[in-house]
PDB file of C-alpha atoms and ligand atoms in Angstrom:
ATOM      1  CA  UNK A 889     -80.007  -4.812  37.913  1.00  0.00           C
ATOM      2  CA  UNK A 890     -76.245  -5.024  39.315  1.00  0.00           C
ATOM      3  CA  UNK A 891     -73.796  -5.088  36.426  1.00  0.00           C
ATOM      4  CA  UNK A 892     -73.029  -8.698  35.460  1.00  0.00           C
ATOM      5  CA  UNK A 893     -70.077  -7.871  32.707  1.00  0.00           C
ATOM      6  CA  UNK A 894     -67.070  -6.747  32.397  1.00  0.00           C
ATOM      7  CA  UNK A 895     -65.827  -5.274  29.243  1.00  0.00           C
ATOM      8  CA  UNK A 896     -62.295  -6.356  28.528  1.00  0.00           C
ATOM      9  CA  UNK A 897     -60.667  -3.368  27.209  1.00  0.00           C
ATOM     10  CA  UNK A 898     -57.696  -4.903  25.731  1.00  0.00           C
ATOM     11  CA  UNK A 899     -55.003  -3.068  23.188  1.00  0.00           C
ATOM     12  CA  UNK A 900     -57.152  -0.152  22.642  1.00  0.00           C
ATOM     13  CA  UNK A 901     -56.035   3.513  22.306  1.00  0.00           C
ATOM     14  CA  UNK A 902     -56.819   6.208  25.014  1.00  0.00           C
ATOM     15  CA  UNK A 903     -58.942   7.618  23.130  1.00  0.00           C
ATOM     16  CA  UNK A 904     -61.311   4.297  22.345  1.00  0.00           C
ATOM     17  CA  UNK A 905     -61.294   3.111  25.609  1.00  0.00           C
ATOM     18  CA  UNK A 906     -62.976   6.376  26.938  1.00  0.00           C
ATOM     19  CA  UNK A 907     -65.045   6.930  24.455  1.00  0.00           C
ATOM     20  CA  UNK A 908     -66.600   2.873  25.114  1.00  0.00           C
ATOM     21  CA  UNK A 909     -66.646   4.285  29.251  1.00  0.00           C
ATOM     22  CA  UNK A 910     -68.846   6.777  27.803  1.00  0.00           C
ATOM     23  CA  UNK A 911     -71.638   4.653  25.962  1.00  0.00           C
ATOM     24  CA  UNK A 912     -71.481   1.757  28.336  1.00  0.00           C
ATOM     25  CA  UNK A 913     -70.995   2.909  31.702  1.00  0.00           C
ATOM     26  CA  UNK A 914     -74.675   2.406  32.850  1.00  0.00           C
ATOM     27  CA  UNK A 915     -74.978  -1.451  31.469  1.00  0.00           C
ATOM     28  CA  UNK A 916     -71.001  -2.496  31.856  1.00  0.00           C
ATOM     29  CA  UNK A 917     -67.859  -2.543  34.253  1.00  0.00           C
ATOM     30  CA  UNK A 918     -64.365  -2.377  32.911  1.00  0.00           C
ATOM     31  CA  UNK A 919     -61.107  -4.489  32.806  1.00  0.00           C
ATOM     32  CA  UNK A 920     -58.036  -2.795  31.755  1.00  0.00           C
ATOM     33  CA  UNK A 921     -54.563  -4.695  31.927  1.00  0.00           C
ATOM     34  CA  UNK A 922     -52.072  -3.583  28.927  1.00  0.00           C
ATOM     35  CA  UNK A 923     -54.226  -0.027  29.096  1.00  0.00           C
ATOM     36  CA  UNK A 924     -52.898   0.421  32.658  1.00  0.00           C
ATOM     37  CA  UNK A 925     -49.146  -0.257  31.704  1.00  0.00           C
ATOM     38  CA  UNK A 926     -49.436   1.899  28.639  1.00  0.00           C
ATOM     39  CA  UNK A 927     -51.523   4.617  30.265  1.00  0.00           C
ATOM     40  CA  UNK A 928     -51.070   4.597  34.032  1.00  0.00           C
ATOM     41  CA  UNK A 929     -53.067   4.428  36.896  1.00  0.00           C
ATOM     42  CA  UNK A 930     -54.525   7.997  35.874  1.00  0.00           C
ATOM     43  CA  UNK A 931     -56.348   6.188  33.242  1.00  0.00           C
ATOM     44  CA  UNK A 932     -58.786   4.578  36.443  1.00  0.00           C
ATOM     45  CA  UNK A 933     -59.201   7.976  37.437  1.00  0.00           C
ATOM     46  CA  UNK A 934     -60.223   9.130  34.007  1.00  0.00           C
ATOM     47  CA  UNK A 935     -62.811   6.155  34.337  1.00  0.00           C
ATOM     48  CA  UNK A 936     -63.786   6.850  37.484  1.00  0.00           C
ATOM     49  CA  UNK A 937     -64.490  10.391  36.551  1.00  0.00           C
ATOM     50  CA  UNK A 938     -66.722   9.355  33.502  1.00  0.00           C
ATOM     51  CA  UNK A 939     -68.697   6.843  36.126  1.00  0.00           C
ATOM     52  CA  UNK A 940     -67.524   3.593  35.190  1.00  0.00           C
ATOM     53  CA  UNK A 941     -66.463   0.433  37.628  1.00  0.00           C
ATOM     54  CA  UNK A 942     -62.877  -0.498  37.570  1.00  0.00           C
ATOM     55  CA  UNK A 943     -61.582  -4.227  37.479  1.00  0.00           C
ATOM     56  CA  UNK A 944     -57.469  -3.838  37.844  1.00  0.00           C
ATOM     57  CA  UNK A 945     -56.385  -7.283  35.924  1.00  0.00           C
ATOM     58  CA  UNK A 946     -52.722  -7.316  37.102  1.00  0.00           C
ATOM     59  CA  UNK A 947     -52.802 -11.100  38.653  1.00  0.00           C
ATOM     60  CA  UNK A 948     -50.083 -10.416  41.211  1.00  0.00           C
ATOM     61  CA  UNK A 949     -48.077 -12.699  42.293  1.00  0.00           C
ATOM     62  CA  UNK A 950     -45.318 -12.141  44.413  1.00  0.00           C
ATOM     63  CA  UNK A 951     -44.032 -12.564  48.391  1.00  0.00           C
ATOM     64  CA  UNK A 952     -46.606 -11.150  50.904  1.00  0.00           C
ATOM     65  CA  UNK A 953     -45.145  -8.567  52.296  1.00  0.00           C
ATOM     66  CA  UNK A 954     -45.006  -7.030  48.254  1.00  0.00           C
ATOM     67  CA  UNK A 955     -48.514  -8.366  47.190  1.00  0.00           C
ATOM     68  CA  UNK A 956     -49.827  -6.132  50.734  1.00  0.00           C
ATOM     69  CA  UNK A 957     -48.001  -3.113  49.481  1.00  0.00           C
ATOM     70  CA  UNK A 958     -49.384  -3.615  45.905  1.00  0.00           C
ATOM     71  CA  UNK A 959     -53.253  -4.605  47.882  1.00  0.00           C
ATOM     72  CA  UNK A 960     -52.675  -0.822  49.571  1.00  0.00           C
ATOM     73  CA  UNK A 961     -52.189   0.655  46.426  1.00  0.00           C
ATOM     74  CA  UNK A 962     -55.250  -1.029  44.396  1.00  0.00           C
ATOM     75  CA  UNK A 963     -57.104   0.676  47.416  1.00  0.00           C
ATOM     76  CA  UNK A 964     -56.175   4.173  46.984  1.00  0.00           C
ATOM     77  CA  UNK A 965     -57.534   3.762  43.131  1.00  0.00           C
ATOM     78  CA  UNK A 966     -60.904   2.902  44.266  1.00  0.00           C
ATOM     79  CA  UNK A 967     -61.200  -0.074  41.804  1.00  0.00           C
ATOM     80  CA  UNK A 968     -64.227  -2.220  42.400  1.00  0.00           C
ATOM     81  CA  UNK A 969     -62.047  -5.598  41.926  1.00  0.00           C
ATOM     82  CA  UNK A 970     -58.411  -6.987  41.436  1.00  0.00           C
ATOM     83  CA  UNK A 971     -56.596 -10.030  41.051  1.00  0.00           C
ATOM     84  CA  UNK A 972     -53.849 -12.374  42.520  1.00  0.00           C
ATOM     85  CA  UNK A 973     -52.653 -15.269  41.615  1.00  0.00           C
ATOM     86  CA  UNK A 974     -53.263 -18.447  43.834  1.00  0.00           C
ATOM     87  CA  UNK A 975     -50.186 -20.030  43.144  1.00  0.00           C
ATOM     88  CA  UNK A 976     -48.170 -17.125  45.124  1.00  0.00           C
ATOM     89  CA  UNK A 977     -50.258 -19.245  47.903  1.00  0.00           C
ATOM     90  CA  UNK A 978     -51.953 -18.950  51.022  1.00  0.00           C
ATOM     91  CA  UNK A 979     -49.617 -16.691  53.123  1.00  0.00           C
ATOM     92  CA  UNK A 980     -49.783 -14.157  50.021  1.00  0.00           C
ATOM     93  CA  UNK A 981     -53.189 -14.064  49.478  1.00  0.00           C
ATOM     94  CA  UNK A 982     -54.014 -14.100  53.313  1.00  0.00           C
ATOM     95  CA  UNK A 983     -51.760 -11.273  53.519  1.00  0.00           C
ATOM     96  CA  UNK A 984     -53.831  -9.279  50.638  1.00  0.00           C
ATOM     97  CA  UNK A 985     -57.026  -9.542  52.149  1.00  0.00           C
ATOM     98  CA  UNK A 986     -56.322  -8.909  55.888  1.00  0.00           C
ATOM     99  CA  UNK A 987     -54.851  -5.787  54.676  1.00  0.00           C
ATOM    100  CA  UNK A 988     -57.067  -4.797  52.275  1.00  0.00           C
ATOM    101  CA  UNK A 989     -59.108  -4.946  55.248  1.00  0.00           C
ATOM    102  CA  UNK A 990     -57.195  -3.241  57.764  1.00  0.00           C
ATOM    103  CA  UNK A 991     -56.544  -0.226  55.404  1.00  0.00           C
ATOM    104  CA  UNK A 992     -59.434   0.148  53.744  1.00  0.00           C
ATOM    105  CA  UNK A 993     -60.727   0.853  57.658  1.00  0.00           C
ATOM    106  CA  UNK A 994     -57.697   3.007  58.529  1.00  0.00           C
ATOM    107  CA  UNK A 995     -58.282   4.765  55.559  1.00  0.00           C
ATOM    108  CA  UNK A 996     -62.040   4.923  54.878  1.00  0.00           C
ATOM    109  CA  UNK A 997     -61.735   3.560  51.871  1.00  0.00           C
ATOM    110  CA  UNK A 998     -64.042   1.328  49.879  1.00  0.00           C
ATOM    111  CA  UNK A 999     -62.732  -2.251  49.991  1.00  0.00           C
ATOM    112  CA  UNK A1000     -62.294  -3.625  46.645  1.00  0.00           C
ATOM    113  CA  UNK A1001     -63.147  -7.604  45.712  1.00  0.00           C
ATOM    114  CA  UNK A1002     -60.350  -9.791  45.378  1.00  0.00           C
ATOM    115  CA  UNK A1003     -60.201 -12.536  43.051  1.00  0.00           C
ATOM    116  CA  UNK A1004     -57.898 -15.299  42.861  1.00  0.00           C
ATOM    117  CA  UNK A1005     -56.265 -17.196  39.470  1.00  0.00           C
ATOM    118  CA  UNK A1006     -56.276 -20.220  39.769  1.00  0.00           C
ATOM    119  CA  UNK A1007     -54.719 -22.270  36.845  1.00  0.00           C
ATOM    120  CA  UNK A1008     -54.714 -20.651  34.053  1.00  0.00           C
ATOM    121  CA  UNK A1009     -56.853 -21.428  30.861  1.00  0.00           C
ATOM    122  CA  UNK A1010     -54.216 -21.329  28.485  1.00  0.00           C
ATOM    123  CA  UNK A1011     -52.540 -24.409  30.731  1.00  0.00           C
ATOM    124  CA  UNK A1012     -53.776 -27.709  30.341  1.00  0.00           C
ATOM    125  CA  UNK A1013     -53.324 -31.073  32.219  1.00  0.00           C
ATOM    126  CA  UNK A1014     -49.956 -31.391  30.091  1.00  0.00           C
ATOM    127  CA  UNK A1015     -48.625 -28.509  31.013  1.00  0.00           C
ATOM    128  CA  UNK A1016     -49.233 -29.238  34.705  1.00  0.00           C
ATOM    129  CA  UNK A1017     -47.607 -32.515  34.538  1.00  0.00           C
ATOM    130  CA  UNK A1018     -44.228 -31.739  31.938  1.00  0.00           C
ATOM    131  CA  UNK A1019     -43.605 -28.091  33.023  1.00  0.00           C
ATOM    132  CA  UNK A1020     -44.655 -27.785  36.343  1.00  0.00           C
ATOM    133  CA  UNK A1021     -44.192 -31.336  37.578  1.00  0.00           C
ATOM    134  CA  UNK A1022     -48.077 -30.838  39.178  1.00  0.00           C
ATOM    135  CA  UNK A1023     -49.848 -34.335  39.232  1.00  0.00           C
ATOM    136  CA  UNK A1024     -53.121 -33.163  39.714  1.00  0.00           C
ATOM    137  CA  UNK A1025     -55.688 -32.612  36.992  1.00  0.00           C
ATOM    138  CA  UNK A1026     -56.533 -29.347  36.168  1.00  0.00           C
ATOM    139  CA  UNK A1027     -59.900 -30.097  38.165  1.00  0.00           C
ATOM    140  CA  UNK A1028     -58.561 -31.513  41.179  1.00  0.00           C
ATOM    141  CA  UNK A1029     -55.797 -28.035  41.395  1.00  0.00           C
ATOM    142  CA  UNK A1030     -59.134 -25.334  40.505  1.00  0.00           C
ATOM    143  CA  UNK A1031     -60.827 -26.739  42.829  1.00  0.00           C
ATOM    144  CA  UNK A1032     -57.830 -27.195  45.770  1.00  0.00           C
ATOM    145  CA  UNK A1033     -56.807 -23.244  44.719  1.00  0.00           C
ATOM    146  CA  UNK A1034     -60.424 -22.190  45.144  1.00  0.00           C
ATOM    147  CA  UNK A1035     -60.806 -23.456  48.464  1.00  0.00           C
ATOM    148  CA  UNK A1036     -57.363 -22.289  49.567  1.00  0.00           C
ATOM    149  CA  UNK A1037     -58.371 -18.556  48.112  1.00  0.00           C
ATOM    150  CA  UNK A1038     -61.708 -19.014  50.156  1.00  0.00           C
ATOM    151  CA  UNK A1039     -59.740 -19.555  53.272  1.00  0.00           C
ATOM    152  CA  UNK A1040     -57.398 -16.891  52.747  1.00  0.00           C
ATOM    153  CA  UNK A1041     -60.337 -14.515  52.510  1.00  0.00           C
ATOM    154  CA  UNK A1042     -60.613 -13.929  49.243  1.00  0.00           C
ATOM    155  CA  UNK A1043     -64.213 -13.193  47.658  1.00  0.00           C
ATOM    156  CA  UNK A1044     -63.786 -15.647  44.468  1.00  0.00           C
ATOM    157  CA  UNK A1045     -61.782 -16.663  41.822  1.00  0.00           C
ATOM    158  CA  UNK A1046     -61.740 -16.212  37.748  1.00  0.00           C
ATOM    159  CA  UNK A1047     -62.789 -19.550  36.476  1.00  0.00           C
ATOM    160  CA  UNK A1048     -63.525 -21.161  33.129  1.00  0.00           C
ATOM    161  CA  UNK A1049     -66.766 -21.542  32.346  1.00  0.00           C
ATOM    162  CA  UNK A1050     -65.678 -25.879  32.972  1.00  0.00           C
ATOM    163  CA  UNK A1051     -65.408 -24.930  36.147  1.00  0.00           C
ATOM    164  CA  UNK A1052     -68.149 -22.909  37.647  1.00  0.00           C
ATOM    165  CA  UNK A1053     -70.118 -25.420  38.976  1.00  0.00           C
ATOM    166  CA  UNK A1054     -66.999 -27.032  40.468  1.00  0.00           C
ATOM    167  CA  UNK A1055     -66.275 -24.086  42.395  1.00  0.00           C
ATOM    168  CA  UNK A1056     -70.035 -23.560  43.451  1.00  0.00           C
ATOM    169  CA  UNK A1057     -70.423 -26.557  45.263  1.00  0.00           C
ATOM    170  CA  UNK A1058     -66.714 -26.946  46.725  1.00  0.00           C
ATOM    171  CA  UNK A1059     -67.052 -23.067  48.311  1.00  0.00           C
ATOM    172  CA  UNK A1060     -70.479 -22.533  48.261  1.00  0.00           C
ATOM    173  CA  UNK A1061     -72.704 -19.515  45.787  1.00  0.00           C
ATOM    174  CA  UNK A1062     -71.447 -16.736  47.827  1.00  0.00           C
ATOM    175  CA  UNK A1063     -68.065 -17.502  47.307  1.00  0.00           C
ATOM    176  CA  UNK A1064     -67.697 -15.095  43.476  1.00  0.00           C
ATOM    177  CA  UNK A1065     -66.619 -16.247  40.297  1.00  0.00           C
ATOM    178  CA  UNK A1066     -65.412 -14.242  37.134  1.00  0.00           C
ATOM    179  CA  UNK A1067     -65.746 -16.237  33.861  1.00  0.00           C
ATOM    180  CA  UNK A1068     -63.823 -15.512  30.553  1.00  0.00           C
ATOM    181  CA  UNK A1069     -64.233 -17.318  26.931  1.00  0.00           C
ATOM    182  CA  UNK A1070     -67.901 -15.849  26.375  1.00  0.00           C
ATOM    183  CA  UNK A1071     -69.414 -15.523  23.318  1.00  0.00           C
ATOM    184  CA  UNK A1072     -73.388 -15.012  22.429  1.00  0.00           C
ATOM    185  CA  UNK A1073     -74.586 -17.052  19.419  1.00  0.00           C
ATOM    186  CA  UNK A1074     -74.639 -14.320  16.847  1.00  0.00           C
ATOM    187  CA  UNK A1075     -70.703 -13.948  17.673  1.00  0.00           C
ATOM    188  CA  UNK A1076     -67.140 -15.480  16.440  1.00  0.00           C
ATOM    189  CA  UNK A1077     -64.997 -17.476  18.695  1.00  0.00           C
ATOM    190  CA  UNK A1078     -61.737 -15.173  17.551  1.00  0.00           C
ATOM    191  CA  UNK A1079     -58.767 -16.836  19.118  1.00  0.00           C
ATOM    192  CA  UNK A1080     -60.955 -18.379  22.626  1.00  0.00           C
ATOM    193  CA  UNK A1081     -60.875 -22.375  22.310  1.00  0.00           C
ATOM    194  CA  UNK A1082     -63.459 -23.563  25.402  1.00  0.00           C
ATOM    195  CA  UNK A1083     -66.548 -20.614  25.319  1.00  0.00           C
ATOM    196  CA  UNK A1084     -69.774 -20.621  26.368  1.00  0.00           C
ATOM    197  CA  UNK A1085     -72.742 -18.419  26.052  1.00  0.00           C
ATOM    198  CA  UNK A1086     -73.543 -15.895  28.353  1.00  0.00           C
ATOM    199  CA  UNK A1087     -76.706 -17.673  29.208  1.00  0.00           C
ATOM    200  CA  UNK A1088     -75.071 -20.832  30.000  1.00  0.00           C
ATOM    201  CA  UNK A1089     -72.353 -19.266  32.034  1.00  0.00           C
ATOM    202  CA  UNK A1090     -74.796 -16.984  34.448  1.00  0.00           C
ATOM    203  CA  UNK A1091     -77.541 -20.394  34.280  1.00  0.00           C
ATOM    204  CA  UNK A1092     -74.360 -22.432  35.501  1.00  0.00           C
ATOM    205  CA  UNK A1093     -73.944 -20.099  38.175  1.00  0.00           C
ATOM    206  CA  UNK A1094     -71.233 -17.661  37.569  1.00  0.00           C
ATOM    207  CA  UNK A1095     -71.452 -13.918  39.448  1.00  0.00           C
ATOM    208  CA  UNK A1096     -70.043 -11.885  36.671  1.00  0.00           C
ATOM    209  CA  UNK A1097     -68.759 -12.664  32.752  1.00  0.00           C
ATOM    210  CA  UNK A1098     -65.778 -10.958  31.087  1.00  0.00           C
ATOM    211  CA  UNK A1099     -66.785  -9.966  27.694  1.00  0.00           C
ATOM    212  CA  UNK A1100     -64.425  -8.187  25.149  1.00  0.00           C
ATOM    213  CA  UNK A1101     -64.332  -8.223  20.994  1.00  0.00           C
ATOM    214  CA  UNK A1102     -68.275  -9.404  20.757  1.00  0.00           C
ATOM    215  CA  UNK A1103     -69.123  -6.069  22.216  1.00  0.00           C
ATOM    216  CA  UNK A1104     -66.124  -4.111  21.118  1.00  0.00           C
ATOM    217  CA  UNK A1105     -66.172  -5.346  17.449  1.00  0.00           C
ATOM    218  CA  UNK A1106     -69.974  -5.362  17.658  1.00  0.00           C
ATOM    219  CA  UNK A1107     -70.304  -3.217  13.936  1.00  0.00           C
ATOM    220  CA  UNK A1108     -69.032  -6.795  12.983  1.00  0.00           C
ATOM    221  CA  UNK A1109     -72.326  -8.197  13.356  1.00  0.00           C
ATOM    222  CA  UNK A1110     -73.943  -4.886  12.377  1.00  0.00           C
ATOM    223  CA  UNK A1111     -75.150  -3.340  15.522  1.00  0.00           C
ATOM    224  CA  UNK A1112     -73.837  -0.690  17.823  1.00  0.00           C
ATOM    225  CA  UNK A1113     -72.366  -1.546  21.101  1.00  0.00           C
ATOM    226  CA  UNK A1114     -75.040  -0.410  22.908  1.00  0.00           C
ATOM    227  CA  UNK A1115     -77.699  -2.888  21.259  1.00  0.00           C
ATOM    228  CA  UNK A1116     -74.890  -5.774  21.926  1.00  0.00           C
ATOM    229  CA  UNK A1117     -74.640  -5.619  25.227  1.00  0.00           C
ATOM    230  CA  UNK A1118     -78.508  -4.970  25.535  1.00  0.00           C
ATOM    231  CA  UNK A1119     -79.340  -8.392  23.681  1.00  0.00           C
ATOM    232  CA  UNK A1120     -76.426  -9.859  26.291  1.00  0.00           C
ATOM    233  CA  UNK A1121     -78.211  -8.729  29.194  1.00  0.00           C
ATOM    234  CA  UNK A1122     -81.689  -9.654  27.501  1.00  0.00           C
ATOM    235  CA  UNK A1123     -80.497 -13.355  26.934  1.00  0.00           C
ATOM    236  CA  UNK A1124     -79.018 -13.691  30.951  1.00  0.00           C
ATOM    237  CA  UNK A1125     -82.584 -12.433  32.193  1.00  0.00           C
ATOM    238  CA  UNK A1126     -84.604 -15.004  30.113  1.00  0.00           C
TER     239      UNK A1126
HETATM  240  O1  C5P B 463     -64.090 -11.644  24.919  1.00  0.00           O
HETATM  241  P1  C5P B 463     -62.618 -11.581  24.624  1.00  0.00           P
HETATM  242  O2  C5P B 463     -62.077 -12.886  24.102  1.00  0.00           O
HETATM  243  O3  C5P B 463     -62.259 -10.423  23.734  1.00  0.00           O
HETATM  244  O4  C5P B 463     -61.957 -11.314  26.073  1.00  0.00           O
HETATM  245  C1  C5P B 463     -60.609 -11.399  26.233  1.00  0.00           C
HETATM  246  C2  C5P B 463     -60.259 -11.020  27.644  1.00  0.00           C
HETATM  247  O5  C5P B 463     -60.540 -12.066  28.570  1.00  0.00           O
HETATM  248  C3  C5P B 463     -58.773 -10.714  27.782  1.00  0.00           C
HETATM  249  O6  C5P B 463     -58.639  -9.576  28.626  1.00  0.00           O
HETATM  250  C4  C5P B 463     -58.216 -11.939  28.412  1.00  0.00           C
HETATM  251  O7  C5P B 463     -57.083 -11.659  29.187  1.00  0.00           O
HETATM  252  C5  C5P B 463     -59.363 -12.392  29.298  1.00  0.00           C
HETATM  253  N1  C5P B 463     -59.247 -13.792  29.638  1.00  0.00           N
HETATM  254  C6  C5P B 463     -59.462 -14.799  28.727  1.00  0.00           C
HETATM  255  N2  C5P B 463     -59.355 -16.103  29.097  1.00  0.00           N
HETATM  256  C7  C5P B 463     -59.007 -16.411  30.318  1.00  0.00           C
HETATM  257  C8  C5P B 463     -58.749 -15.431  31.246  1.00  0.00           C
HETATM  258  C9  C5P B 463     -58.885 -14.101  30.874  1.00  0.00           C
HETATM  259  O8  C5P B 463     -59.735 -14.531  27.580  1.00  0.00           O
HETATM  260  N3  C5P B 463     -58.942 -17.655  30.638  1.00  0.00           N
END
């Protein structure tokens, strides 16, 4: 079965985070952010080396000419996936993909996925409208920023688990999604307002689920991290 989740390694040690590559590499992929500014891009190496899948979760978002330089250098690291935000807009993210092609053929190198933000979860319709001066729900915007990432060549976009379906039918299954704000039945909700189960998320659609503290914290619920992700995996396939 192709790997489905992502384990969000977030504010781990060095030593945790490979020692999770370790017992989860065969089920899991793995998305580092604050572990790449604390421990460098050596650390995708050190995954690499241990067999795991790399998602780089830097969300750039900058002009195009500096979002193509950072696109190069995501390539070089062999990641399987990375991130930009849609709001640095079409030009940038057209930019990012035509040369993640173009190098990635120069070079010979694998072409990662790239995945677009497109509003944030942590901003609402308020925010949109008092801060930003946007007049667009947060619907109307995911789903405008989806199809603009989709034309810019991008393979998907991270989306809430609200907006899966939206996505879906405005650009079509094959464009990707990446949900966040998971949690199985048996789990807490920690700090994540709008979740979803995995079931729900993968039945609704989505390509791939970010997962972190239910599998990470998994002693929590008194089983090792191995057995959580299995009874993830066992609830997508029923
Ligand atoms: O499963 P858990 O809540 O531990 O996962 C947290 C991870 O998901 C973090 O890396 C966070 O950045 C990411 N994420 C999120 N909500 C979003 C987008 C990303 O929790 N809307």
């Amino acid at each position: 079965m192709e790997k489905k989740i992502f384990l969000a390694l977030d504010n781990l040690s060095k030593k945790e985070i490979l020692q999770l590559v370790e017992e989860l590499k065969d089920t899991v992929m793995f998305k580092i952010n604050d572990a790449f500014t604390k421990f460098g891009p050596e650390l995708i190496e050190e995954i690499h080396g241990k067999g795991g899948e790399v998602f780089l979760d830097l969300k750039f978002h900058d002009i195009p000419n500096t979002v193509a330089n950072y696109s190069k250098a995501v390539a070089e690291k062999k990641v399987f996936c990375f991130n930009v935000h849609c709001l640095g807009g079409f030009e940038m993210m057209k930019k990012a993909s035509e040369t993640i092609d173009s190098y990635c053929k120069e070079k010979n190198l694998r072409k990662p996925l790239i995945f677009g933000v497109t509003i944030l979860t942590s901003m609402d319709e308020k925010t949109l409208k008092e801060e930003m001066q946007v007049n667009y729900s947060v619907e109307e915007m995911v789903k405008h920023l989806a199809l603009l990432a989709k034309k810019a060549g991008l393979n998907g976009v991270v989306c809430s688990s609200k907006e899966i379906k939206l996505v879906k039918e405005a650009c079509g299954k094959d464009f990707l999604t990446i949900t966040p704000g998971i949690r199985p039945q048996w789990s807490v909700s920690d700090d994540q307002k709008r979740i979803t189960t995995p079931k729900k998320a993968v039945q609704d659609g989505t390509d791939f689920l970010v997962i972190g503290r239910p599998i990470i914290q998994a002693e929590k619920y008194n089983m090792k991290r191995t057995k959580a992700v299995k009874k993830i995996l066992q609830e997508i396939s029923l």
